[in-house]
């Protein structure tokens, strides 16, 4: 990226991430979040969910890759927040489901920082609300 | 049982230090399918000005979730954990989390609200290093869905 080209409205390249059941098992192990709704379809349906759902934190962790891939050094992300507005159901097949993430610069702050607004969609539905990151741009 | 709003402002004792390991950072990054060299290659992280591997932006949840359990499972709080979903999440990084860090958490109850029959609690975790310097502030809003 070239920080001098970054202006309000600048669009960061969109990315698609495929999520399968195996990814959720791997994330459960890595994060320590073993909530059964992320791996057990029977329990997920019993509590009224459409299927096993992805960890909100997994979706949030995938989405910020759009920003860290763009900026390079992940420590540039000094703030990151979102709401978990819709679940991401993950089917029991080898295809999985797709998360599409786009992002754009919505504000430039002092100290070479930019506010980035992220949009994460699954099956055409926005799944993260008010997803926002503050990034220190390379000098 | 209704949630106990007297918990607002309550602060819990600092947790025992969490030692951030290189392999844990690599495992976490791999689980996100993220091959950024800052998570895997010490020389690359050092070339970018860090002392060791950098943790991904959401890695702090690994540390804060464990420390937050002392609040959400506190029986006096009255939160029905079987009905809890993650509502909001916010990270404020004062400096990056790096392999080799020894991090402690001080957890407090930032806010409790009941909206449309749903109990909402915001747990705040202040993560500090072994020198007591601030590393990250993590806010997690948990929502307990009301009985139908």
PDB file of C-alpha atoms in Angstrom:
ATOM      1  CA  UNK A   1       0.000   0.000   0.000  1.00  0.00           C
ATOM      2  CA  UNK A   2       1.021   3.612  -0.508  1.00  0.00           C
ATOM      3  CA  UNK A   3      -0.088   5.672   2.493  1.00  0.00           C
ATOM      4  CA  UNK A   4      -0.035   8.879   0.427  1.00  0.00           C
ATOM      5  CA  UNK A   5      -2.847   7.541  -1.749  1.00  0.00           C
ATOM      6  CA  UNK A   6      -5.102   6.856   1.218  1.00  0.00           C
ATOM      7  CA  UNK A   7      -7.999   9.281   1.319  1.00  0.00           C
ATOM      8  CA  UNK A   8     -11.512   9.176   2.742  1.00  0.00           C
ATOM      9  CA  UNK A   9     -13.481   6.756   0.578  1.00  0.00           C
ATOM     10  CA  UNK A  10     -10.393   4.709  -0.361  1.00  0.00           C
ATOM     11  CA  UNK A  11     -11.484   1.112  -0.920  1.00  0.00           C
ATOM     12  CA  UNK A  12      -9.377  -1.732   0.432  1.00  0.00           C
ATOM     13  CA  UNK A  13      -9.397  -4.867  -1.769  1.00  0.00           C
ATOM     14  CA  UNK A  14     -12.316  -7.166  -0.984  1.00  0.00           C
ATOM     15  CA  UNK A  15     -11.651 -10.771   0.035  1.00  0.00           C
ATOM     16  CA  UNK A  16     -13.687 -13.958   0.294  1.00  0.00           C
ATOM     17  CA  UNK A  17     -13.098 -16.495   3.038  1.00  0.00           C
ATOM     18  CA  UNK A  18     -14.530 -19.997   2.976  1.00  0.00           C
ATOM     19  CA  UNK A  19     -15.587 -21.356   6.382  1.00  0.00           C
ATOM     20  CA  UNK A  20     -16.008 -25.095   6.941  1.00  0.00           C
ATOM     21  CA  UNK A  21     -16.753 -27.158  10.045  1.00  0.00           C
ATOM     22  CA  UNK A  22     -13.075 -28.108  10.197  1.00  0.00           C
ATOM     23  CA  UNK A  23     -12.167 -24.413  10.444  1.00  0.00           C
ATOM     24  CA  UNK A  24     -14.457 -24.023  13.452  1.00  0.00           C
ATOM     25  CA  UNK A  25     -12.900 -27.017  15.202  1.00  0.00           C
ATOM     26  CA  UNK A  26      -9.429 -25.588  14.543  1.00  0.00           C
ATOM     27  CA  UNK A  27     -10.461 -22.157  15.834  1.00  0.00           C
ATOM     28  CA  UNK A  28     -12.080 -23.699  18.928  1.00  0.00           C
ATOM     29  CA  UNK A  29      -8.801 -25.391  19.768  1.00  0.00           C
ATOM     30  CA  UNK A  30      -6.641 -22.360  19.064  1.00  0.00           C
ATOM     31  CA  UNK A  31      -8.862 -19.891  20.932  1.00  0.00           C
ATOM     32  CA  UNK A  32     -10.047 -22.121  23.781  1.00  0.00           C
ATOM     33  CA  UNK A  33     -13.696 -21.371  22.983  1.00  0.00           C
ATOM     34  CA  UNK A  34     -15.333 -24.798  23.054  1.00  0.00           C
ATOM     35  CA  UNK A  35     -18.967 -23.625  23.194  1.00  0.00           C
ATOM     36  CA  UNK A  36     -20.914 -26.584  21.739  1.00  0.00           C
ATOM     37  CA  UNK A  37     -22.981 -24.428  19.367  1.00  0.00           C
ATOM     38  CA  UNK A  38     -19.824 -24.068  17.268  1.00  0.00           C
ATOM     39  CA  UNK A  39     -19.354 -27.801  16.641  1.00  0.00           C
ATOM     40  CA  UNK A  40     -22.456 -29.770  17.655  1.00  0.00           C
ATOM     41  CA  UNK A  41     -25.413 -29.442  15.276  1.00  0.00           C
ATOM     42  CA  UNK A  42     -27.840 -31.287  17.586  1.00  0.00           C
ATOM     43  CA  UNK A  43     -27.240 -28.830  20.440  1.00  0.00           C
ATOM     44  CA  UNK A  44     -27.213 -25.824  18.086  1.00  0.00           C
ATOM     45  CA  UNK A  45     -30.657 -26.742  16.761  1.00  0.00           C
ATOM     46  CA  UNK A  46     -31.967 -27.479  20.281  1.00  0.00           C
ATOM     47  CA  UNK A  47     -31.201 -23.894  21.309  1.00  0.00           C
ATOM     48  CA  UNK A  48     -32.979 -22.540  18.239  1.00  0.00           C
ATOM     49  CA  UNK A  49     -30.072 -21.914  15.871  1.00  0.00           C
ATOM     50  CA  UNK A  50     -30.370 -22.811  12.164  1.00  0.00           C
ATOM     51  CA  UNK A  51     -27.208 -24.957  12.277  1.00  0.00           C
ATOM     52  CA  UNK A  52     -23.773 -24.961  13.847  1.00  0.00           C
ATOM     53  CA  UNK A  53     -22.670 -21.317  13.764  1.00  0.00           C
ATOM     54  CA  UNK A  54     -19.210 -19.811  13.469  1.00  0.00           C
ATOM     55  CA  UNK A  55     -17.689 -18.219  16.562  1.00  0.00           C
ATOM     56  CA  UNK A  56     -18.329 -14.474  16.367  1.00  0.00           C
ATOM     57  CA  UNK A  57     -14.660 -14.038  17.207  1.00  0.00           C
ATOM     58  CA  UNK A  58     -13.699 -16.284  14.279  1.00  0.00           C
ATOM     59  CA  UNK A  59     -15.710 -14.109  11.885  1.00  0.00           C
ATOM     60  CA  UNK A  60     -14.203 -10.981  13.458  1.00  0.00           C
ATOM     61  CA  UNK A  61     -10.704 -12.456  13.185  1.00  0.00           C
ATOM     62  CA  UNK A  62     -11.177 -13.343   9.504  1.00  0.00           C
ATOM     63  CA  UNK A  63     -12.637  -9.948   8.621  1.00  0.00           C
ATOM     64  CA  UNK A  64      -9.651  -7.954   9.894  1.00  0.00           C
ATOM     65  CA  UNK A  65      -7.384  -9.908   7.532  1.00  0.00           C
ATOM     66  CA  UNK A  66      -8.604  -7.599   4.783  1.00  0.00           C
ATOM     67  CA  UNK A  67      -6.976  -4.759   6.716  1.00  0.00           C
ATOM     68  CA  UNK A  68      -3.808  -6.535   7.905  1.00  0.00           C
ATOM     69  CA  UNK A  69      -3.130  -7.999   4.440  1.00  0.00           C
ATOM     70  CA  UNK A  70      -3.418  -4.476   3.051  1.00  0.00           C
ATOM     71  CA  UNK A  71      -1.333  -2.642   5.660  1.00  0.00           C
ATOM     72  CA  UNK A  72       1.244  -5.435   6.117  1.00  0.00           C
ATOM     73  CA  UNK A  73       2.259  -5.098   9.763  1.00  0.00           C
ATOM     74  CA  UNK A  74      -0.694  -6.353  11.862  1.00  0.00           C
ATOM     75  CA  UNK A  75       0.383  -4.199  14.824  1.00  0.00           C
ATOM     76  CA  UNK A  76      -0.889  -1.222  12.790  1.00  0.00           C
ATOM     77  CA  UNK A  77      -4.402  -2.132  14.019  1.00  0.00           C
ATOM     78  CA  UNK A  78      -4.708  -0.115  17.226  1.00  0.00           C
ATOM     79  CA  UNK A  79      -8.466  -0.433  17.651  1.00  0.00           C
ATOM     80  CA  UNK A  80     -10.996  -2.936  16.347  1.00  0.00           C
ATOM     81  CA  UNK A  81     -14.649  -3.328  17.267  1.00  0.00           C
ATOM     82  CA  UNK A  82     -17.882  -4.792  15.954  1.00  0.00           C
ATOM     83  CA  UNK A  83     -21.324  -6.076  16.841  1.00  0.00           C
ATOM     84  CA  UNK A  84     -22.337  -9.641  16.130  1.00  0.00           C
ATOM     85  CA  UNK A  85     -25.638  -8.920  14.433  1.00  0.00           C
ATOM     86  CA  UNK A  86     -26.368 -12.146  12.516  1.00  0.00           C
ATOM     87  CA  UNK A  87     -25.076 -15.713  12.962  1.00  0.00           C
ATOM     88  CA  UNK A  88     -22.966 -17.409  10.277  1.00  0.00           C
ATOM     89  CA  UNK A  89     -24.385 -20.952   9.872  1.00  0.00           C
ATOM     90  CA  UNK A  90     -21.821 -23.498   8.704  1.00  0.00           C
ATOM     91  CA  UNK A  91     -23.148 -26.617   6.941  1.00  0.00           C
ATOM     92  CA  UNK A  92     -21.842 -30.155   7.487  1.00  0.00           C
ATOM     93  CA  UNK A  93     -20.302 -30.566   4.034  1.00  0.00           C
ATOM     94  CA  UNK A  94     -16.974 -30.077   2.319  1.00  0.00           C
ATOM     95  CA  UNK A  95     -18.086 -26.831   0.667  1.00  0.00           C
ATOM     96  CA  UNK A  96     -18.740 -24.687   3.750  1.00  0.00           C
ATOM     97  CA  UNK A  97     -20.002 -21.137   3.534  1.00  0.00           C
ATOM     98  CA  UNK A  98     -18.428 -17.915   2.293  1.00  0.00           C
ATOM     99  CA  UNK A  99     -17.699 -14.705   4.171  1.00  0.00           C
ATOM    100  CA  UNK A 100     -17.188 -11.694   1.902  1.00  0.00           C
ATOM    101  CA  UNK A 101     -15.386  -8.766   3.484  1.00  0.00           C
ATOM    102  CA  UNK A 102     -14.924  -5.285   2.071  1.00  0.00           C
ATOM    103  CA  UNK A 103     -13.514  -2.222   3.788  1.00  0.00           C
ATOM    104  CA  UNK A 104     -13.001   1.435   3.160  1.00  0.00           C
ATOM    105  CA  UNK A 105     -11.403   4.428   4.802  1.00  0.00           C
ATOM    106  CA  UNK A 106     -14.074   6.599   6.411  1.00  0.00           C
ATOM    107  CA  UNK A 107     -11.981   9.141   8.308  1.00  0.00           C
ATOM    108  CA  UNK A 108      -8.390  10.325   8.617  1.00  0.00           C
ATOM    109  CA  UNK A 109      -7.176  11.121  12.136  1.00  0.00           C
ATOM    110  CA  UNK A 110      -4.064  12.820  13.462  1.00  0.00           C
ATOM    111  CA  UNK A 111      -0.838  10.865  14.058  1.00  0.00           C
ATOM    112  CA  UNK A 112      -1.167   9.233  10.619  1.00  0.00           C
ATOM    113  CA  UNK A 113      -4.147   7.129  11.627  1.00  0.00           C
ATOM    114  CA  UNK A 114      -7.145   6.105   9.528  1.00  0.00           C
ATOM    115  CA  UNK A 115     -10.582   4.857  10.517  1.00  0.00           C
ATOM    116  CA  UNK A 116     -11.682   1.896   8.443  1.00  0.00           C
ATOM    117  CA  UNK A 117     -15.233   0.651   8.167  1.00  0.00           C
ATOM    118  CA  UNK A 118     -15.629  -3.058   7.382  1.00  0.00           C
ATOM    119  CA  UNK A 119     -18.568  -4.852   5.814  1.00  0.00           C
ATOM    120  CA  UNK A 120     -18.798  -8.624   6.307  1.00  0.00           C
ATOM    121  CA  UNK A 121     -21.490 -10.556   4.467  1.00  0.00           C
ATOM    122  CA  UNK A 122     -22.542 -14.186   4.463  1.00  0.00           C
ATOM    123  CA  UNK A 123     -25.167 -15.319   1.990  1.00  0.00           C
ATOM    124  CA  UNK A 124     -25.871 -11.681   1.120  1.00  0.00           C
ATOM    125  CA  UNK A 125     -26.610 -10.766   4.750  1.00  0.00           C
ATOM    126  CA  UNK A 126     -24.448  -8.406   6.820  1.00  0.00           C
ATOM    127  CA  UNK A 127     -23.216 -10.368   9.828  1.00  0.00           C
ATOM    128  CA  UNK A 128     -21.040  -7.788  11.622  1.00  0.00           C
ATOM    129  CA  UNK A 129     -22.509  -4.451  12.647  1.00  0.00           C
ATOM    130  CA  UNK A 130     -20.548  -1.227  13.045  1.00  0.00           C
ATOM    131  CA  UNK A 131     -17.304  -3.066  12.289  1.00  0.00           C
ATOM    132  CA  UNK A 132     -14.572  -0.465  12.609  1.00  0.00           C
ATOM    133  CA  UNK A 133     -10.812  -0.443  12.889  1.00  0.00           C
ATOM    134  CA  UNK A 134      -8.321   2.315  13.585  1.00  0.00           C
ATOM    135  CA  UNK A 135      -5.046   1.762  11.783  1.00  0.00           C
ATOM    136  CA  UNK A 136      -1.712   3.557  11.951  1.00  0.00           C
ATOM    137  CA  UNK A 137      -0.599   4.037   8.363  1.00  0.00           C
ATOM    138  CA  UNK A 138       3.047   3.377   7.448  1.00  0.00           C
ATOM    139  CA  UNK A 139       5.069   6.586   7.472  1.00  0.00           C
TER     140      UNK A 139
ATOM    141  CA  UNK B   1     -33.415 -14.811  38.243  1.00  0.00           C
ATOM    142  CA  UNK B   2     -32.803 -11.173  37.411  1.00  0.00           C
ATOM    143  CA  UNK B   3     -29.280  -9.976  36.811  1.00  0.00           C
ATOM    144  CA  UNK B   4     -27.728  -8.147  39.743  1.00  0.00           C
ATOM    145  CA  UNK B   5     -27.057  -4.542  38.709  1.00  0.00           C
ATOM    146  CA  UNK B   6     -25.081  -3.972  41.928  1.00  0.00           C
ATOM    147  CA  UNK B   7     -22.209  -5.613  40.032  1.00  0.00           C
ATOM    148  CA  UNK B   8     -21.667  -2.459  37.949  1.00  0.00           C
ATOM    149  CA  UNK B   9     -18.212  -1.141  38.784  1.00  0.00           C
ATOM    150  CA  UNK B  10     -17.090  -4.325  40.527  1.00  0.00           C
ATOM    151  CA  UNK B  11     -13.423  -5.105  39.924  1.00  0.00           C
ATOM    152  CA  UNK B  12     -11.816  -8.505  40.352  1.00  0.00           C
ATOM    153  CA  UNK B  13      -8.258  -9.248  41.520  1.00  0.00           C
ATOM    154  CA  UNK B  14      -5.525  -9.392  38.856  1.00  0.00           C
ATOM    155  CA  UNK B  15      -5.116 -12.797  37.226  1.00  0.00           C
ATOM    156  CA  UNK B  16      -1.937 -14.877  37.262  1.00  0.00           C
ATOM    157  CA  UNK B  17       0.310 -13.944  34.315  1.00  0.00           C
ATOM    158  CA  UNK B  18      -0.444 -15.449  30.904  1.00  0.00           C
ATOM    159  CA  UNK B  19       2.785 -16.264  29.042  1.00  0.00           C
ATOM    160  CA  UNK B  20       2.414 -15.464  25.342  1.00  0.00           C
ATOM    161  CA  UNK B  21       4.210 -18.180  23.370  1.00  0.00           C
ATOM    162  CA  UNK B  22       5.401 -18.202  19.776  1.00  0.00           C
ATOM    163  CA  UNK B  23       3.639 -21.476  19.041  1.00  0.00           C
ATOM    164  CA  UNK B  24       0.344 -20.168  20.465  1.00  0.00           C
ATOM    165  CA  UNK B  25       0.553 -17.131  18.195  1.00  0.00           C
ATOM    166  CA  UNK B  26       1.320 -19.397  15.222  1.00  0.00           C
ATOM    167  CA  UNK B  27      -1.520 -21.777  16.134  1.00  0.00           C
ATOM    168  CA  UNK B  28      -3.998 -18.905  16.459  1.00  0.00           C
ATOM    169  CA  UNK B  29      -2.906 -17.318  13.156  1.00  0.00           C
ATOM    170  CA  UNK B  30      -3.043 -20.708  11.413  1.00  0.00           C
ATOM    171  CA  UNK B  31      -6.610 -21.229  12.682  1.00  0.00           C
ATOM    172  CA  UNK B  32      -7.521 -17.984  10.888  1.00  0.00           C
ATOM    173  CA  UNK B  33      -5.726 -19.150   7.742  1.00  0.00           C
ATOM    174  CA  UNK B  34      -3.479 -16.118   8.087  1.00  0.00           C
ATOM    175  CA  UNK B  35       0.086 -16.500   6.789  1.00  0.00           C
ATOM    176  CA  UNK B  36       1.298 -12.986   7.684  1.00  0.00           C
ATOM    177  CA  UNK B  37       5.070 -13.358   8.349  1.00  0.00           C
ATOM    178  CA  UNK B  38       4.780 -11.231  11.523  1.00  0.00           C
ATOM    179  CA  UNK B  39       2.948 -14.198  13.124  1.00  0.00           C
ATOM    180  CA  UNK B  40       5.401 -16.906  12.013  1.00  0.00           C
ATOM    181  CA  UNK B  41       8.856 -15.567  11.225  1.00  0.00           C
ATOM    182  CA  UNK B  42      10.818 -13.995  14.103  1.00  0.00           C
ATOM    183  CA  UNK B  43      13.270 -12.352  11.708  1.00  0.00           C
ATOM    184  CA  UNK B  44      10.399 -10.771   9.745  1.00  0.00           C
ATOM    185  CA  UNK B  45       8.787  -9.487  12.967  1.00  0.00           C
ATOM    186  CA  UNK B  46      12.130  -8.043  14.080  1.00  0.00           C
ATOM    187  CA  UNK B  47      12.682  -6.424  10.687  1.00  0.00           C
ATOM    188  CA  UNK B  48       9.358  -4.642  11.260  1.00  0.00           C
ATOM    189  CA  UNK B  49      10.686  -3.301  14.563  1.00  0.00           C
ATOM    190  CA  UNK B  50       9.248  -5.830  17.042  1.00  0.00           C
ATOM    191  CA  UNK B  51      11.194  -7.829  19.613  1.00  0.00           C
ATOM    192  CA  UNK B  52       9.437 -11.078  18.683  1.00  0.00           C
ATOM    193  CA  UNK B  53       6.370 -12.504  16.891  1.00  0.00           C
ATOM    194  CA  UNK B  54       3.320 -10.224  16.845  1.00  0.00           C
ATOM    195  CA  UNK B  55      -0.090 -11.541  17.941  1.00  0.00           C
ATOM    196  CA  UNK B  56      -3.078 -11.028  15.591  1.00  0.00           C
ATOM    197  CA  UNK B  57      -5.442  -8.113  16.410  1.00  0.00           C
ATOM    198  CA  UNK B  58      -8.045 -10.416  18.021  1.00  0.00           C
ATOM    199  CA  UNK B  59      -5.575 -12.626  19.932  1.00  0.00           C
ATOM    200  CA  UNK B  60      -6.285 -10.753  23.185  1.00  0.00           C
ATOM    201  CA  UNK B  61      -9.626 -12.599  23.360  1.00  0.00           C
ATOM    202  CA  UNK B  62      -7.704 -15.775  24.263  1.00  0.00           C
ATOM    203  CA  UNK B  63      -6.442 -14.018  27.376  1.00  0.00           C
ATOM    204  CA  UNK B  64      -9.504 -11.932  28.241  1.00  0.00           C
ATOM    205  CA  UNK B  65     -12.060 -14.718  27.774  1.00  0.00           C
ATOM    206  CA  UNK B  66     -10.378 -16.854  30.406  1.00  0.00           C
ATOM    207  CA  UNK B  67     -10.154 -14.012  32.892  1.00  0.00           C
ATOM    208  CA  UNK B  68     -13.761 -12.958  32.220  1.00  0.00           C
ATOM    209  CA  UNK B  69     -15.093 -16.302  33.372  1.00  0.00           C
ATOM    210  CA  UNK B  70     -14.684 -15.260  36.997  1.00  0.00           C
ATOM    211  CA  UNK B  71     -17.373 -12.635  36.331  1.00  0.00           C
ATOM    212  CA  UNK B  72     -19.836 -14.431  34.070  1.00  0.00           C
ATOM    213  CA  UNK B  73     -19.828 -17.577  36.212  1.00  0.00           C
ATOM    214  CA  UNK B  74     -20.090 -15.642  39.493  1.00  0.00           C
ATOM    215  CA  UNK B  75     -23.326 -17.112  40.966  1.00  0.00           C
ATOM    216  CA  UNK B  76     -24.195 -13.812  42.666  1.00  0.00           C
ATOM    217  CA  UNK B  77     -24.305 -12.073  39.267  1.00  0.00           C
ATOM    218  CA  UNK B  78     -27.298 -14.160  38.177  1.00  0.00           C
ATOM    219  CA  UNK B  79     -26.377 -14.377  34.486  1.00  0.00           C
ATOM    220  CA  UNK B  80     -27.978 -17.384  32.772  1.00  0.00           C
ATOM    221  CA  UNK B  81     -24.945 -18.568  30.817  1.00  0.00           C
ATOM    222  CA  UNK B  82     -26.928 -21.163  28.830  1.00  0.00           C
ATOM    223  CA  UNK B  83     -28.708 -18.267  27.114  1.00  0.00           C
ATOM    224  CA  UNK B  84     -25.650 -16.075  26.558  1.00  0.00           C
ATOM    225  CA  UNK B  85     -24.523 -14.900  23.141  1.00  0.00           C
ATOM    226  CA  UNK B  86     -21.656 -12.568  22.253  1.00  0.00           C
ATOM    227  CA  UNK B  87     -23.119  -9.146  21.444  1.00  0.00           C
ATOM    228  CA  UNK B  88     -20.256  -6.710  20.857  1.00  0.00           C
ATOM    229  CA  UNK B  89     -16.496  -6.841  20.995  1.00  0.00           C
ATOM    230  CA  UNK B  90     -13.932  -4.057  21.141  1.00  0.00           C
ATOM    231  CA  UNK B  91     -10.148  -4.074  21.371  1.00  0.00           C
ATOM    232  CA  UNK B  92      -8.006  -1.045  22.099  1.00  0.00           C
ATOM    233  CA  UNK B  93      -4.319  -1.887  21.725  1.00  0.00           C
ATOM    234  CA  UNK B  94      -1.901   0.391  23.573  1.00  0.00           C
ATOM    235  CA  UNK B  95       0.956  -1.628  22.122  1.00  0.00           C
ATOM    236  CA  UNK B  96       1.091  -4.927  20.216  1.00  0.00           C
ATOM    237  CA  UNK B  97       1.002  -8.222  22.100  1.00  0.00           C
ATOM    238  CA  UNK B  98       4.308  -9.999  21.449  1.00  0.00           C
ATOM    239  CA  UNK B  99       5.675 -13.482  22.059  1.00  0.00           C
ATOM    240  CA  UNK B 100       7.494 -13.469  25.382  1.00  0.00           C
ATOM    241  CA  UNK B 101       5.008 -11.137  27.064  1.00  0.00           C
ATOM    242  CA  UNK B 102       3.726 -12.058  30.526  1.00  0.00           C
ATOM    243  CA  UNK B 103       0.278 -10.500  30.710  1.00  0.00           C
ATOM    244  CA  UNK B 104      -2.078 -10.016  33.643  1.00  0.00           C
ATOM    245  CA  UNK B 105      -5.745  -9.073  33.490  1.00  0.00           C
ATOM    246  CA  UNK B 106      -7.858  -6.935  35.739  1.00  0.00           C
ATOM    247  CA  UNK B 107     -11.499  -7.589  34.951  1.00  0.00           C
ATOM    248  CA  UNK B 108     -14.308  -5.235  35.858  1.00  0.00           C
ATOM    249  CA  UNK B 109     -18.007  -4.909  35.155  1.00  0.00           C
ATOM    250  CA  UNK B 110     -18.360  -1.831  32.978  1.00  0.00           C
ATOM    251  CA  UNK B 111     -22.120  -1.857  32.534  1.00  0.00           C
ATOM    252  CA  UNK B 112     -25.261  -3.932  33.066  1.00  0.00           C
ATOM    253  CA  UNK B 113     -28.528  -3.223  31.295  1.00  0.00           C
ATOM    254  CA  UNK B 114     -31.781  -4.988  30.606  1.00  0.00           C
ATOM    255  CA  UNK B 115     -33.315  -4.130  27.238  1.00  0.00           C
ATOM    256  CA  UNK B 116     -36.517  -5.790  25.987  1.00  0.00           C
ATOM    257  CA  UNK B 117     -36.102  -8.615  28.512  1.00  0.00           C
ATOM    258  CA  UNK B 118     -32.497  -9.323  27.519  1.00  0.00           C
ATOM    259  CA  UNK B 119     -29.773  -8.883  30.134  1.00  0.00           C
ATOM    260  CA  UNK B 120     -26.615  -7.261  28.797  1.00  0.00           C
ATOM    261  CA  UNK B 121     -23.319  -7.096  30.622  1.00  0.00           C
ATOM    262  CA  UNK B 122     -20.164  -5.360  29.426  1.00  0.00           C
ATOM    263  CA  UNK B 123     -17.008  -6.880  30.849  1.00  0.00           C
ATOM    264  CA  UNK B 124     -13.873  -4.764  30.631  1.00  0.00           C
ATOM    265  CA  UNK B 125     -10.438  -6.365  30.790  1.00  0.00           C
ATOM    266  CA  UNK B 126      -7.317  -4.275  31.297  1.00  0.00           C
ATOM    267  CA  UNK B 127      -4.320  -6.265  30.115  1.00  0.00           C
ATOM    268  CA  UNK B 128      -0.941  -5.151  31.441  1.00  0.00           C
ATOM    269  CA  UNK B 129       2.594  -6.460  31.013  1.00  0.00           C
ATOM    270  CA  UNK B 130       5.029  -7.585  33.721  1.00  0.00           C
ATOM    271  CA  UNK B 131       6.080  -3.943  34.250  1.00  0.00           C
ATOM    272  CA  UNK B 132       2.451  -2.944  34.848  1.00  0.00           C
ATOM    273  CA  UNK B 133       2.344  -1.003  31.574  1.00  0.00           C
ATOM    274  CA  UNK B 134      -0.960  -1.062  29.638  1.00  0.00           C
ATOM    275  CA  UNK B 135      -1.077  -3.443  26.655  1.00  0.00           C
ATOM    276  CA  UNK B 136      -4.732  -3.809  25.637  1.00  0.00           C
ATOM    277  CA  UNK B 137      -8.178  -2.845  26.879  1.00  0.00           C
ATOM    278  CA  UNK B 138     -10.799  -5.371  25.866  1.00  0.00           C
ATOM    279  CA  UNK B 139     -14.558  -4.847  26.095  1.00  0.00           C
ATOM    280  CA  UNK B 140     -16.950  -7.778  25.644  1.00  0.00           C
ATOM    281  CA  UNK B 141     -20.693  -7.313  25.696  1.00  0.00           C
ATOM    282  CA  UNK B 142     -22.518 -10.523  26.529  1.00  0.00           C
ATOM    283  CA  UNK B 143     -26.242 -10.752  26.031  1.00  0.00           C
ATOM    284  CA  UNK B 144     -28.459 -13.258  27.817  1.00  0.00           C
ATOM    285  CA  UNK B 145     -31.580 -13.811  25.754  1.00  0.00           C
ATOM    286  CA  UNK B 146     -34.757 -13.425  27.818  1.00  0.00           C
ATOM    287  CA  UNK B 147     -37.135 -16.376  28.274  1.00  0.00           C
ATOM    288  CA  UNK B 148     -39.824 -16.490  25.595  1.00  0.00           C
TER     289      UNK B 148
END
